[in-house]
Short mmCIF file of C-alpha atoms and ligand atoms in Angstrom, two decimals:
data_model
loop_
_atom_site.label_atom_id
_atom_site.label_comp_id
_atom_site.label_asym_id
_atom_site.label_seq_id
_atom_site.Cartn_x
_atom_site.Cartn_y
_atom_site.Cartn_z
CA MET Y 1 -13.52 -25.18 -47.44
CA ALA Y 2 -12.42 -23.22 -49.91
CA THR Y 3 -8.80 -23.79 -50.64
CA SER Y 4 -6.12 -20.32 -50.97
CA GLU Y 5 -6.09 -21.76 -55.11
CA ASP Y 6 -9.75 -21.59 -55.16
CA ILE Y 7 -10.10 -17.99 -53.69
CA GLN Y 8 -7.03 -16.71 -55.78
CA THR Y 9 -8.98 -18.17 -59.10
CA LEU Y 10 -12.44 -16.40 -57.51
CA ILE Y 11 -10.33 -12.75 -56.90
CA LEU Y 12 -8.76 -13.54 -60.69
CA THR Y 13 -11.60 -14.53 -62.76
CA THR Y 14 -13.89 -11.70 -60.91
CA LEU Y 15 -11.19 -8.89 -61.30
CA ASP Y 16 -11.31 -10.04 -65.07
CA THR Y 17 -14.90 -10.27 -65.54
CA GLN Y 18 -15.91 -7.39 -63.38
CA GLY Y 19 -12.87 -5.09 -63.72
CA ALA Y 20 -13.21 -4.61 -59.75
CA ILE Y 21 -14.20 -6.05 -56.60
CA GLU Y 22 -15.88 -2.88 -54.62
CA ASN Y 23 -16.06 -5.47 -51.79
CA THR Y 24 -14.48 -8.59 -51.05
CA ASP Y 25 -17.63 -9.24 -48.45
CA SER Y 26 -19.65 -9.82 -51.78
CA LEU Y 27 -17.50 -12.88 -52.77
CA LYS Y 28 -18.84 -16.27 -52.03
CA THR Y 29 -17.61 -19.67 -52.85
CA ALA Y 30 -18.88 -22.08 -55.08
CA ASP Y 31 -21.20 -23.41 -52.49
CA GLY Y 32 -22.38 -20.14 -51.58
CA ASN Y 33 -20.65 -19.45 -48.66
CA ALA Y 34 -18.36 -16.43 -47.44
CA ILE Y 35 -14.68 -16.61 -47.32
CA PRO Y 36 -13.22 -16.27 -44.33
CA TYR Y 37 -11.41 -12.88 -43.47
CA LEU Y 38 -7.78 -14.61 -42.89
CA ALA Y 39 -8.20 -16.41 -45.90
CA VAL Y 40 -8.92 -13.04 -48.22
CA VAL Y 41 -6.01 -11.20 -46.51
CA GLY Y 42 -3.42 -13.75 -47.21
CA VAL Y 43 -4.33 -14.16 -51.31
CA LEU Y 44 -4.50 -10.47 -51.27
CA ASN Y 45 -1.06 -9.88 -49.78
CA SER Y 46 0.33 -12.70 -52.35
CA LEU Y 47 -1.19 -11.30 -55.33
CA ALA Y 48 -0.10 -7.76 -54.09
CA SER Y 49 3.52 -8.74 -53.71
CA LYS Y 50 3.28 -9.80 -57.39
CA GLU Y 51 2.20 -6.74 -58.68
CA MET Y 52 -1.02 -8.60 -60.15
CA ILE Y 53 -3.89 -6.70 -58.04
CA THR Y 54 -3.95 -3.61 -55.59
CA TYR Y 55 -6.10 -3.12 -52.80
CA THR Y 56 -7.75 -0.76 -50.41
CA THR Y 57 -9.12 -1.92 -46.59
CA ILE Y 58 -13.07 -1.05 -45.90
CA GLU Y 59 -13.84 -0.51 -42.50
CA ARG Y 60 -16.83 -0.79 -41.04
CA ASP Y 61 -18.83 -1.79 -37.86
CA GLN Y 62 -20.90 -4.15 -37.56
CA PHE Y 63 -23.39 -5.23 -34.54
CA ASN Y 64 -23.65 -8.79 -33.39
CA LEU Y 65 -26.33 -10.57 -30.94
CA THR Y 66 -24.62 -11.76 -27.52
CA GLN Y 67 -25.35 -15.01 -26.39
CA GLU Y 68 -28.66 -13.58 -24.40
CA GLY Y 69 -29.47 -11.39 -27.33
CA ASN Y 70 -29.84 -14.62 -29.92
CA ASP Y 71 -32.00 -16.33 -26.98
CA ILE Y 72 -34.19 -12.93 -27.41
CA ALA Y 73 -34.13 -13.64 -31.04
CA ASP Y 74 -34.96 -17.20 -31.04
CA SER Y 75 -37.75 -17.14 -27.89
CA GLY Y 76 -38.67 -13.81 -27.28
CA SER Y 77 -37.73 -10.86 -24.85
CA HIS Y 78 -37.53 -11.67 -21.13
CA GLU Y 79 -40.70 -9.05 -20.71
CA ALA Y 80 -42.86 -11.29 -23.68
CA LYS Y 81 -42.02 -14.48 -21.97
CA VAL Y 82 -43.83 -12.84 -18.51
CA PHE Y 83 -46.93 -11.85 -20.44
CA ASN Y 84 -46.88 -15.28 -22.19
CA ALA Y 85 -46.65 -17.10 -18.82
CA VAL Y 86 -49.90 -15.24 -17.25
CA ASP Y 87 -53.04 -17.14 -17.72
CA PRO Y 88 -55.39 -14.68 -20.02
CA VAL Y 89 -58.66 -15.59 -17.49
CA ASN Y 90 -56.30 -16.49 -14.26
CA GLY Y 91 -53.47 -14.74 -13.88
CA ILE Y 92 -50.42 -16.41 -12.40
CA ALA Y 93 -49.00 -16.26 -8.61
CA ILE Y 94 -45.88 -14.42 -8.30
CA ALA Y 95 -43.87 -17.31 -6.59
CA GLU Y 96 -45.38 -19.55 -9.57
CA LEU Y 97 -43.86 -17.32 -12.28
CA ALA Y 98 -40.49 -17.07 -10.35
CA LYS Y 99 -40.26 -21.23 -10.43
CA LEU Y 100 -41.19 -21.33 -14.24
CA LEU Y 101 -39.04 -18.45 -15.39
CA GLY Y 102 -36.32 -18.38 -13.27
CA ALA Y 103 -34.19 -15.53 -14.29
CA SER Y 104 -36.25 -14.35 -16.79
CA ALA Y 105 -39.36 -13.45 -14.30
CA LYS Y 106 -37.28 -11.20 -12.53
CA ILE Y 107 -36.27 -9.16 -15.16
CA GLY Y 108 -39.19 -9.55 -17.36
CA GLN Y 109 -41.68 -8.47 -14.80
CA GLY Y 110 -40.19 -4.61 -14.31
CA LYS Y 111 -40.54 -4.03 -18.43
CA ALA Y 112 -43.91 -5.60 -18.70
CA PHE Y 113 -45.30 -3.63 -16.01
CA LYS Y 114 -43.53 -0.34 -17.84
CA ASN Y 115 -45.30 -1.41 -21.04
CA LYS Y 116 -48.21 -1.86 -19.30
CA TRP Y 117 -48.99 -5.47 -20.29
CA ILE Y 118 -49.61 -7.15 -16.88
CA LYS Y 119 -50.67 -5.79 -13.34
CA LYS Y 120 -50.76 -6.99 -9.86
CA ASP Y 121 -53.93 -8.13 -8.39
CA GLY Y 122 -53.28 -9.16 -5.06
CA ASP Y 123 -50.11 -11.75 -4.58
CA LYS Y 124 -50.71 -12.50 -8.52
CA LEU Y 125 -50.25 -11.00 -11.91
CA VAL Y 126 -52.64 -10.66 -14.37
CA ARG Y 127 -52.95 -9.43 -18.24
CA GLU Y 128 -54.19 -5.46 -18.80
CA VAL Y 129 -53.98 -6.29 -22.42
CA GLU Y 130 -55.20 -9.23 -24.78
CA SER Y 131 -52.11 -9.52 -26.99
CA ILE Y 132 -48.74 -8.04 -27.39
CA VAL Y 133 -45.98 -7.10 -29.95
CA ASP Y 134 -42.84 -8.20 -29.11
CA GLN Y 135 -40.47 -5.49 -30.32
CA THR Y 136 -37.43 -6.25 -28.41
CA GLN Y 137 -37.63 -9.49 -30.52
CA LEU Y 138 -38.06 -7.91 -33.60
CA ASP Y 139 -34.94 -5.80 -32.78
CA ALA Y 140 -32.94 -8.43 -32.19
CA LEU Y 141 -33.91 -10.32 -35.17
CA GLU Y 142 -33.12 -6.96 -37.63
CA ILE Y 143 -29.92 -6.77 -36.01
CA ARG Y 144 -29.35 -10.57 -36.57
CA ASN Y 145 -30.08 -10.31 -40.35
CA THR Y 146 -28.83 -7.01 -41.17
CA GLY Y 147 -25.58 -6.34 -39.15
CA THR Y 148 -27.29 -3.29 -37.45
CA HIS Y 149 -30.71 -1.52 -36.82
CA SER Y 150 -32.56 1.21 -38.55
CA LYS Y 151 -32.79 3.17 -34.99
CA PRO Y 152 -29.43 4.53 -33.08
CA ALA Y 153 -31.23 4.85 -30.34
CA THR Y 154 -31.88 1.14 -30.21
CA LEU Y 155 -28.82 -0.09 -30.85
CA LYS Y 156 -27.29 1.92 -27.99
CA ASP Y 157 -30.09 0.70 -25.93
CA LEU Y 158 -29.68 -3.33 -26.71
CA GLN Y 159 -25.92 -2.46 -26.16
CA ALA Y 160 -26.52 -0.97 -22.89
CA ARG Y 161 -29.13 -3.89 -22.24
CA LYS Y 162 -25.82 -6.40 -23.37
CA HIS Y 163 -27.88 -7.94 -26.20
CA VAL Y 164 -25.47 -6.49 -28.83
CA GLU Y 165 -21.93 -5.87 -29.26
CA LYS Y 166 -19.91 -3.89 -31.87
CA VAL Y 167 -17.09 -5.35 -34.12
CA LYS Y 168 -15.16 -4.01 -36.31
CA LEU Y 169 -15.25 -5.60 -39.84
CA ILE Y 170 -12.70 -5.18 -42.50
CA SER Y 171 -12.76 -5.97 -46.03
CA TYR Y 172 -11.17 -4.64 -49.32
CA LYS Y 173 -11.79 -3.19 -52.22
CA VAL Y 174 -9.43 -4.69 -55.08
CA ALA Y 175 -8.59 -3.61 -58.55
CA LYS Y 176 -6.28 -5.22 -61.01
CA GLY Y 177 -2.11 -4.21 -60.54
CA PRO Y 178 0.16 -3.53 -63.19
CA LYS Y 179 1.13 -7.23 -63.96
CA PHE Y 180 -2.69 -8.63 -63.44
CA SER Y 181 -3.08 -11.80 -65.42
CA LEU Y 182 -5.20 -14.71 -64.51
CA LYS Y 183 -2.23 -17.01 -64.50
CA ILE Y 184 0.22 -17.13 -61.28
CA GLU Y 185 3.59 -17.31 -62.44
CA LYS Y 186 5.18 -19.33 -60.00
CA GLN Y 187 8.33 -17.03 -58.24
CA ALA Y 188 12.07 -18.69 -58.04
CA THR Y 189 13.29 -18.32 -54.87
CA ASP Y 190 16.70 -18.93 -56.09
CA LEU Y 191 18.92 -17.70 -58.67
CA THR Y 192 20.19 -21.43 -60.16
CA ALA Y 193 23.79 -22.20 -62.23
CA GLU Y 194 21.06 -23.44 -64.80
CA MET Y 195 19.09 -19.96 -65.18
CA LEU Y 196 22.46 -18.19 -65.83
CA ALA Y 197 23.58 -20.91 -68.41
CA ASP Y 198 20.32 -21.10 -70.68
CA GLY Y 199 19.37 -16.95 -70.05
CA SER Y 200 16.13 -17.86 -68.43
CA TRP Y 201 17.26 -15.44 -65.43
CA LYS Y 202 16.45 -12.86 -67.40
CA THR Y 203 12.53 -13.17 -67.84
CA GLN Y 204 12.05 -15.29 -64.55
CA THR Y 205 10.22 -13.36 -61.73
CA PHE Y 206 11.92 -13.73 -58.38
CA LYS Y 207 10.16 -13.80 -54.70
CA LYS Y 208 10.90 -10.89 -53.07
CA TYR Y 209 13.06 -10.96 -50.00
CA ASN Y 210 11.56 -10.36 -46.80
CA PHE Y 211 14.60 -11.07 -44.36
CA ALA Y 212 13.79 -11.09 -40.64
CA GLY Y 213 17.01 -9.07 -40.15
CA ASN Y 214 19.86 -10.72 -37.86
CA PRO Y 215 22.67 -8.96 -37.13
CA PRO Y 216 25.93 -11.13 -38.86
CA GLU Y 217 28.53 -12.23 -36.10
CA GLY Y 218 31.14 -12.05 -38.60
CA GLY Y 219 32.47 -9.14 -40.32
CA HIS Y 220 35.45 -7.66 -38.31
CA LEU Y 221 38.00 -5.13 -39.30
CA HIS Y 222 41.37 -5.85 -39.46
CA PRO Y 223 43.75 -4.02 -37.18
CA LEU Y 224 45.44 -2.76 -40.37
CA MET Y 225 42.53 -1.70 -41.65
CA LYS Y 226 41.23 0.18 -38.29
CA VAL Y 227 44.38 1.69 -38.55
CA ARG Y 228 43.92 2.75 -42.11
CA GLU Y 229 40.51 3.99 -41.34
CA GLU Y 230 41.75 6.63 -38.80
CA PHE Y 231 44.56 7.60 -41.08
CA ARG Y 232 41.97 7.99 -43.62
CA LYS Y 233 40.17 10.03 -41.78
CA ILE Y 234 43.27 12.44 -40.67
CA PHE Y 235 43.48 13.34 -44.44
CA PHE Y 236 39.88 13.78 -44.84
CA GLU Y 237 40.04 16.28 -42.43
CA LEU Y 238 43.06 17.90 -43.58
CA GLY Y 239 41.04 18.03 -46.92
CA PHE Y 240 42.92 15.31 -49.21
CA GLU Y 241 41.07 13.62 -52.12
CA GLU Y 242 41.92 9.75 -51.93
CA MET Y 243 43.33 8.73 -54.92
CA PRO Y 244 42.25 5.06 -57.07
CA THR Y 245 44.84 2.61 -55.65
CA ASN Y 246 42.96 -0.20 -57.68
CA LYS Y 247 46.03 -1.04 -59.89
CA TYR Y 248 48.46 -3.27 -58.37
CA VAL Y 249 49.56 -4.26 -61.54
CA GLU Y 250 51.49 -1.23 -63.13
CA SER Y 251 53.51 -1.01 -65.96
CA SER Y 252 57.36 0.31 -65.28
CA PHE Y 253 56.67 3.43 -67.05
CA TRP Y 254 54.39 4.67 -64.24
CA ASN Y 255 56.29 2.72 -61.30
CA PHE Y 256 59.87 4.09 -62.58
CA ASP Y 257 60.45 5.94 -65.79
CA ALA Y 258 57.52 8.68 -65.00
CA LEU Y 259 59.14 9.00 -61.68
CA PHE Y 260 62.66 9.74 -63.24
CA GLN Y 261 64.21 6.78 -62.03
CA PRO Y 262 66.58 5.56 -64.57
CA GLN Y 263 66.19 2.13 -66.35
CA GLN Y 264 69.65 0.95 -64.84
CA HIS Y 265 68.45 1.42 -61.17
CA PRO Y 266 68.91 -1.72 -59.05
CA ALA Y 267 65.25 -1.54 -57.69
CA ARG Y 268 64.31 -2.62 -61.30
CA ASP Y 269 65.99 -5.92 -60.73
CA ALA Y 270 63.61 -8.93 -60.36
CA HIS Y 271 65.88 -9.23 -57.02
CA ASP Y 272 63.84 -6.14 -55.77
CA THR Y 273 60.37 -6.23 -57.73
CA PHE Y 274 58.02 -8.75 -59.23
CA PHE Y 275 57.55 -8.53 -62.75
CA LEU Y 276 54.86 -10.73 -64.34
CA LEU Y 277 55.52 -13.16 -66.58
CA ASP Y 278 51.87 -13.33 -68.39
CA PRO Y 279 51.17 -11.23 -69.83
CA ALA Y 280 55.05 -9.81 -69.41
CA THR Y 281 54.22 -6.28 -71.07
CA SER Y 282 52.00 -3.56 -71.76
CA SER Y 283 52.09 -1.11 -74.31
CA ASN Y 284 48.74 1.00 -72.96
CA PHE Y 285 50.66 4.59 -72.37
CA PRO Y 286 49.42 7.79 -72.08
CA ASP Y 287 49.93 10.40 -75.44
CA LYS Y 288 53.08 9.54 -77.25
CA GLU Y 289 54.48 13.03 -76.77
CA TYR Y 290 54.89 12.66 -73.15
CA VAL Y 291 56.51 9.22 -73.36
CA GLN Y 292 58.86 11.12 -75.89
CA ARG Y 293 59.63 13.43 -73.40
CA VAL Y 294 60.13 11.25 -70.56
CA LYS Y 295 62.49 9.08 -73.19
CA GLU Y 296 64.45 12.59 -73.91
CA VAL Y 297 64.88 13.61 -70.18
CA HIS Y 298 66.28 10.56 -69.06
CA SER Y 299 68.50 10.02 -72.10
CA HIS Y 300 69.40 13.95 -72.66
CA GLY Y 301 68.13 15.88 -70.10
CA GLY Y 302 66.08 19.06 -70.09
CA TYR Y 303 64.11 21.60 -67.75
CA GLY Y 304 67.59 22.71 -66.57
CA SER Y 305 68.83 19.05 -66.02
CA ILE Y 306 71.67 17.17 -68.00
CA GLY Y 307 69.49 14.18 -67.40
CA TYR Y 308 71.29 10.57 -67.20
CA GLY Y 309 72.75 10.32 -70.58
CA TYR Y 310 72.08 6.87 -71.75
CA ASP Y 311 69.87 5.12 -74.37
CA TRP Y 312 66.22 4.98 -72.95
CA LYS Y 313 64.46 1.97 -74.06
CA ILE Y 314 60.26 1.65 -74.08
CA GLU Y 315 60.84 -2.16 -73.78
CA GLU Y 316 61.65 -1.73 -70.37
CA ALA Y 317 58.94 1.10 -69.47
CA GLU Y 318 56.71 -1.77 -70.95
CA LYS Y 319 57.51 -4.48 -68.62
CA LEU Y 320 54.43 -5.11 -65.98
CA LEU Y 321 55.07 -5.51 -61.94
CA LEU Y 322 53.28 -5.82 -59.07
CA ARG Y 323 53.78 -1.74 -58.08
CA THR Y 324 56.63 -1.23 -55.96
CA HIS Y 325 55.35 1.89 -54.18
CA THR Y 326 51.79 3.66 -54.41
CA THR Y 327 54.06 6.60 -55.86
CA SER Y 328 53.14 4.75 -59.24
CA VAL Y 329 49.68 5.80 -58.41
CA SER Y 330 50.99 9.49 -57.49
CA SER Y 331 52.69 9.77 -60.54
CA ASN Y 332 49.45 8.79 -62.63
CA MET Y 333 47.21 11.20 -60.56
CA LEU Y 334 49.98 14.02 -61.43
CA TYR Y 335 49.94 13.50 -65.29
CA ARG Y 336 46.19 13.86 -65.18
CA LEU Y 337 46.49 16.68 -63.07
CA ALA Y 338 48.40 18.39 -65.94
CA GLN Y 339 46.26 16.93 -68.63
CA GLU Y 340 43.55 18.98 -66.62
CA THR Y 341 45.43 22.33 -65.99
CA LYS Y 342 45.92 21.81 -70.03
CA ALA Y 343 42.18 21.34 -70.58
CA ARG Y 344 41.38 23.99 -68.30
CA GLY Y 345 43.79 26.82 -69.12
CA SER Y 346 44.73 27.48 -65.20
CA PHE Y 347 46.11 25.40 -62.62
CA LYS Y 348 44.07 24.10 -59.76
CA PRO Y 349 45.71 23.00 -56.57
CA ALA Y 350 45.47 19.64 -55.54
CA LYS Y 351 45.84 17.06 -52.18
CA PHE Y 352 45.60 13.42 -52.83
CA PHE Y 353 46.41 10.50 -50.81
CA SER Y 354 46.55 6.90 -50.61
CA ILE Y 355 46.66 3.80 -48.46
CA ASP Y 356 47.25 0.66 -50.30
CA ARG Y 357 49.40 -2.49 -50.82
CA VAL Y 358 52.38 -2.61 -52.47
CA TYR Y 359 55.20 -5.28 -52.98
CA ARG Y 360 58.79 -5.75 -53.09
CA ASN Y 361 60.77 -8.99 -53.69
CA GLU Y 362 62.21 -9.24 -50.09
CA THR Y 363 63.14 -12.03 -47.57
CA VAL Y 364 60.32 -12.35 -45.41
CA ASP Y 365 61.13 -12.31 -41.71
CA ALA Y 366 60.00 -11.04 -38.44
CA THR Y 367 59.53 -7.16 -39.66
CA HIS Y 368 59.49 -7.52 -43.24
CA LEU Y 369 56.67 -9.50 -45.66
CA ALA Y 370 56.90 -9.27 -49.64
CA GLU Y 371 53.79 -7.18 -49.53
CA PHE Y 372 52.75 -4.28 -47.14
CA HIS Y 373 50.97 -1.19 -47.17
CA GLN Y 374 52.04 2.47 -47.57
CA VAL Y 375 50.80 5.40 -47.00
CA GLU Y 376 50.90 8.43 -49.18
CA GLY Y 377 50.13 11.86 -49.45
CA VAL Y 378 51.22 14.57 -52.08
CA ILE Y 379 50.37 18.20 -52.26
CA ALA Y 380 50.59 20.30 -55.64
CA ASP Y 381 50.33 24.12 -55.75
CA LYS Y 382 52.03 27.12 -56.84
CA ASN Y 383 56.06 28.04 -55.46
CA LEU Y 384 55.61 25.23 -52.27
CA THR Y 385 58.92 25.32 -51.07
CA LEU Y 386 60.99 22.46 -48.87
CA GLY Y 387 59.62 24.84 -46.05
CA ASP Y 388 55.97 23.97 -46.79
CA LEU Y 389 57.15 20.39 -46.94
CA ILE Y 390 58.50 20.74 -43.40
CA GLY Y 391 55.78 22.49 -42.02
CA PHE Y 392 53.05 20.36 -43.22
CA MET Y 393 54.91 17.41 -42.00
CA GLU Y 394 55.10 18.64 -38.64
CA VAL Y 395 51.38 19.30 -38.76
CA PHE Y 396 50.51 15.91 -39.90
CA PHE Y 397 52.52 13.94 -37.80
CA GLU Y 398 51.42 16.39 -35.02
CA LYS Y 399 47.98 15.57 -35.93
CA MET Y 400 48.61 11.47 -35.52
CA GLY Y 401 49.99 11.99 -32.34
CA VAL Y 402 53.61 12.11 -33.35
CA PRO Y 403 55.16 15.48 -32.06
CA ASN Y 404 58.94 16.92 -32.56
CA ILE Y 405 60.05 15.02 -35.43
CA LYS Y 406 63.07 15.53 -37.21
CA PHE Y 407 64.32 15.21 -40.53
CA LYS Y 408 67.55 13.80 -42.36
CA PRO Y 409 68.85 14.48 -45.86
CA ALA Y 410 68.12 11.27 -47.93
CA PHE Y 411 67.90 10.04 -51.79
CA ASN Y 412 65.13 9.39 -53.87
CA PRO Y 413 65.36 9.09 -57.74
CA TYR Y 414 62.36 11.11 -58.04
CA THR Y 415 62.51 13.48 -55.36
CA GLU Y 416 65.05 16.67 -54.66
CA PRO Y 417 65.43 17.75 -52.02
CA SER Y 418 64.19 14.34 -50.26
CA MET Y 419 64.27 13.66 -46.40
CA GLU Y 420 63.70 11.12 -44.04
CA ILE Y 421 61.29 11.59 -41.20
CA PHE Y 422 62.31 10.36 -37.61
CA SER Y 423 60.73 10.44 -34.29
CA TRP Y 424 62.40 10.22 -30.57
CA HIS Y 425 61.51 6.46 -29.36
CA PRO Y 426 61.73 6.99 -25.46
CA GLY Y 427 61.94 3.33 -25.26
CA LEU Y 428 64.85 2.50 -27.39
CA GLU Y 429 66.21 5.95 -26.67
CA LYS Y 430 67.21 6.67 -30.21
CA TRP Y 431 65.70 8.68 -33.14
CA VAL Y 432 63.68 5.77 -35.47
CA GLU Y 433 62.73 6.34 -39.18
CA LEU Y 434 58.86 7.21 -39.74
CA GLY Y 435 58.58 7.91 -42.95
CA ASN Y 436 60.38 9.35 -46.56
CA SER Y 437 59.42 12.75 -48.39
CA GLY Y 438 60.66 15.20 -50.69
CA MET Y 439 59.69 17.54 -53.61
CA PHE Y 440 59.30 16.08 -56.87
CA ARG Y 441 61.95 16.84 -59.43
CA PRO Y 442 61.15 19.29 -62.33
CA GLU Y 443 62.36 16.20 -64.54
CA MET Y 444 59.07 14.25 -63.97
CA LEU Y 445 56.57 17.00 -63.48
CA GLU Y 446 57.71 19.36 -66.29
CA ALA Y 447 57.96 16.17 -68.50
CA MET Y 448 54.17 15.64 -67.33
CA GLY Y 449 53.00 19.61 -68.65
CA LEU Y 450 53.06 20.89 -65.74
CA ASP Y 451 54.47 24.35 -65.47
CA PRO Y 452 57.92 25.15 -63.87
CA ASP Y 453 56.20 27.33 -60.86
CA VAL Y 454 54.02 24.52 -59.62
CA ARG Y 455 55.85 22.33 -56.72
CA VAL Y 456 54.81 19.00 -55.72
CA ILE Y 457 55.77 18.01 -52.19
CA ALA Y 458 55.00 14.16 -51.35
CA TRP Y 459 55.64 11.55 -48.42
CA GLY Y 460 55.19 7.98 -47.54
CA LEU Y 461 55.33 5.51 -44.83
CA GLY Y 462 54.25 1.90 -43.90
CA LEU Y 463 50.84 1.21 -42.13
CA GLU Y 464 52.27 -2.18 -40.85
CA ARG Y 465 54.41 -0.70 -38.14
CA PRO Y 466 52.43 1.97 -36.50
CA THR Y 467 49.74 -0.73 -36.24
CA MET Y 468 51.91 -3.27 -34.95
CA ILE Y 469 52.97 -1.29 -32.28
CA LYS Y 470 49.14 -0.16 -31.41
CA TYR Y 471 48.59 -3.32 -31.15
CA GLY Y 472 51.15 -4.46 -29.54
CA LEU Y 473 52.38 -7.17 -32.04
CA ASP Y 474 56.24 -8.04 -32.24
CA ASN Y 475 55.94 -10.50 -35.53
CA ILE Y 476 54.80 -9.23 -38.95
CA ARG Y 477 53.54 -12.93 -39.36
CA GLU Y 478 50.60 -12.28 -36.78
CA LEU Y 479 49.61 -9.49 -38.72
CA LEU Y 480 49.63 -10.79 -42.66
CA GLY Y 481 49.24 -14.16 -44.03
CA HIS Y 482 48.43 -17.70 -43.20
CA LYS Y 483 49.70 -17.46 -39.59
CA VAL Y 484 47.07 -14.97 -38.44
CA ASP Y 485 44.91 -15.63 -35.76
CA LEU Y 486 41.32 -15.01 -36.19
CA ASP Y 487 40.77 -14.11 -32.42
CA MET Y 488 43.50 -11.64 -32.95
CA ILE Y 489 41.22 -9.72 -35.63
CA GLN Y 490 37.99 -10.26 -33.64
CA SER Y 491 39.01 -9.22 -30.05
CA ASN Y 492 40.97 -6.13 -31.07
CA PRO Y 493 39.27 -2.87 -30.08
CA ALA Y 494 39.06 0.11 -32.48
CA CYS Y 495 41.66 2.42 -33.20
CA ARG Y 496 41.76 5.62 -31.95
CA LEU Y 497 44.63 8.02 -32.09
CA ASP Y 498 44.44 10.02 -29.62
CA LYS Y 499 47.90 11.80 -27.93
CA LYS Y 500 48.36 8.53 -25.84
CA MET Y 501 48.00 6.51 -29.15
CA GLY Y 502 50.19 9.16 -30.79
CA LYS Y 503 53.23 7.96 -28.67
CA GLU Y 504 52.26 4.32 -29.31
CA LEU Y 505 53.02 5.19 -32.65
CA VAL Y 506 57.08 5.47 -31.73
CA GLY Y 507 57.15 2.70 -29.57
CA LYS Y 508 55.17 0.39 -26.83
CA ASP Y 509 57.32 1.55 -24.01
CA ALA Y 510 56.57 5.36 -24.74
CA VAL Y 511 53.16 5.03 -23.14
CA ASP Y 512 54.58 4.26 -19.57
CA ALA Y 513 56.82 7.33 -20.53
N1 LIG K 601 57.97 5.73 -52.54
C1 LIG K 601 58.59 6.08 -51.30
C2 LIG K 601 58.87 4.85 -50.71
O1 LIG K 601 58.36 3.80 -51.46
C3 LIG K 601 57.91 7.30 -50.01
C4 LIG K 601 57.91 8.50 -50.82
C5 LIG K 601 57.23 9.13 -51.49
C6 LIG K 601 58.80 9.41 -51.00
C7 LIG K 601 56.89 10.32 -52.09
C8 LIG K 601 58.88 10.37 -51.51
C9 LIG K 601 58.03 11.21 -51.91
O2 LIG K 601 59.33 4.86 -49.91
#
């Protein structure tokens, strides 16, 4: 028996010497035997997966003798047996013939009569010719030797007589592949630490994956991410573009200074903000002129403002921190918008949103963590007014299933006017705060280089609160941190913000109301 290595070598050396293999049927082992079909397929597949060869299938019909057909080829047809049993001088008694030949007697007689080889003489059979040619045996032998017969009619006849059966034979035409070689390179099944260390991964060939595809059992979205998905969809439906929020560490410049938040503001204290120790600062700022304009507007004012009248210091702006709000990303994006406007020569309105993590140095309790998620939206267009902000907030919260919101004047260093957004909580029977909003100040926007008629409305809200309400959690530590129950994550349903869910957004009890 040829091993698959033997067959592999045979195929590769044949290809090497002959250039191609027209038909794998012609392959013979060293001892002259044909190679079993399955062994050939296995080797061809393995070589093809390494791109060492390519192959195409050749299909053809072959005719094989049945057990009966083989008997005929070996010892003659039934009719010939009958003829041979008839004594040339005395003939044979019909009863005797049956005893002698068994089943062949009956089948052979008819054919022998038809061929006019024998005739009946009383209760005896006698020969009509001196000798015969057993064509049926010759036909069977031809089929056995060649796998077919020169006369299609004969093949049909013998098939009908169940002496022959048709089988489909598959063989292959083989050519050299792009990575043809006489040597079979061993394909690695694993990428190992050694390969990475010594660089051998660069030249190593790897075995292709053929995973069976079992659906993984893990991979459940955390409830916060489920609610985030729903919020994202709302923003996308409203034509918003998602801001890149992957910068968790930000300079004080983008988190505070660009937002016209004075350097003495209490939020810029280590009691409220996590500052980085190593590296503690970054001077990777945009163009110097912009930084200069920020310094100017803080110190002396401009764009119709008198500023704060203090000595603005770059060192304070360089301090790195964990961003305290996603408005740090918005300020960065609005600066880019100003740059684009300058490059294009005309202003193009923009709608941005983000939903990501922010950090505050807070005392942790049942409703506060030192990190949480903010949902933030920004719309920039010419001549927007407070009316646009109010109108848009009504549309936005209505879409989240929260109708009838109210606004209360508020203060943010970077927006003027600013408004907190409230919704009636039927369970608590009071107005609860949902978010914060406002129109970015000219001190911020014009310093960036945006024209005075470009107005930017923006708002922010937390992601944890609506999620806790939606999933019935009353301690934030059940949602985030080491106390989270994995079962809570696996068993909670997908979040759908329908009308009912909207009521849940402002309070659990609202569902029954
Ligand atoms: N940054 C504010 C906060 O942290 C939210 C806000 C965003 C307010 C944009 C106004 C405009 O609460």
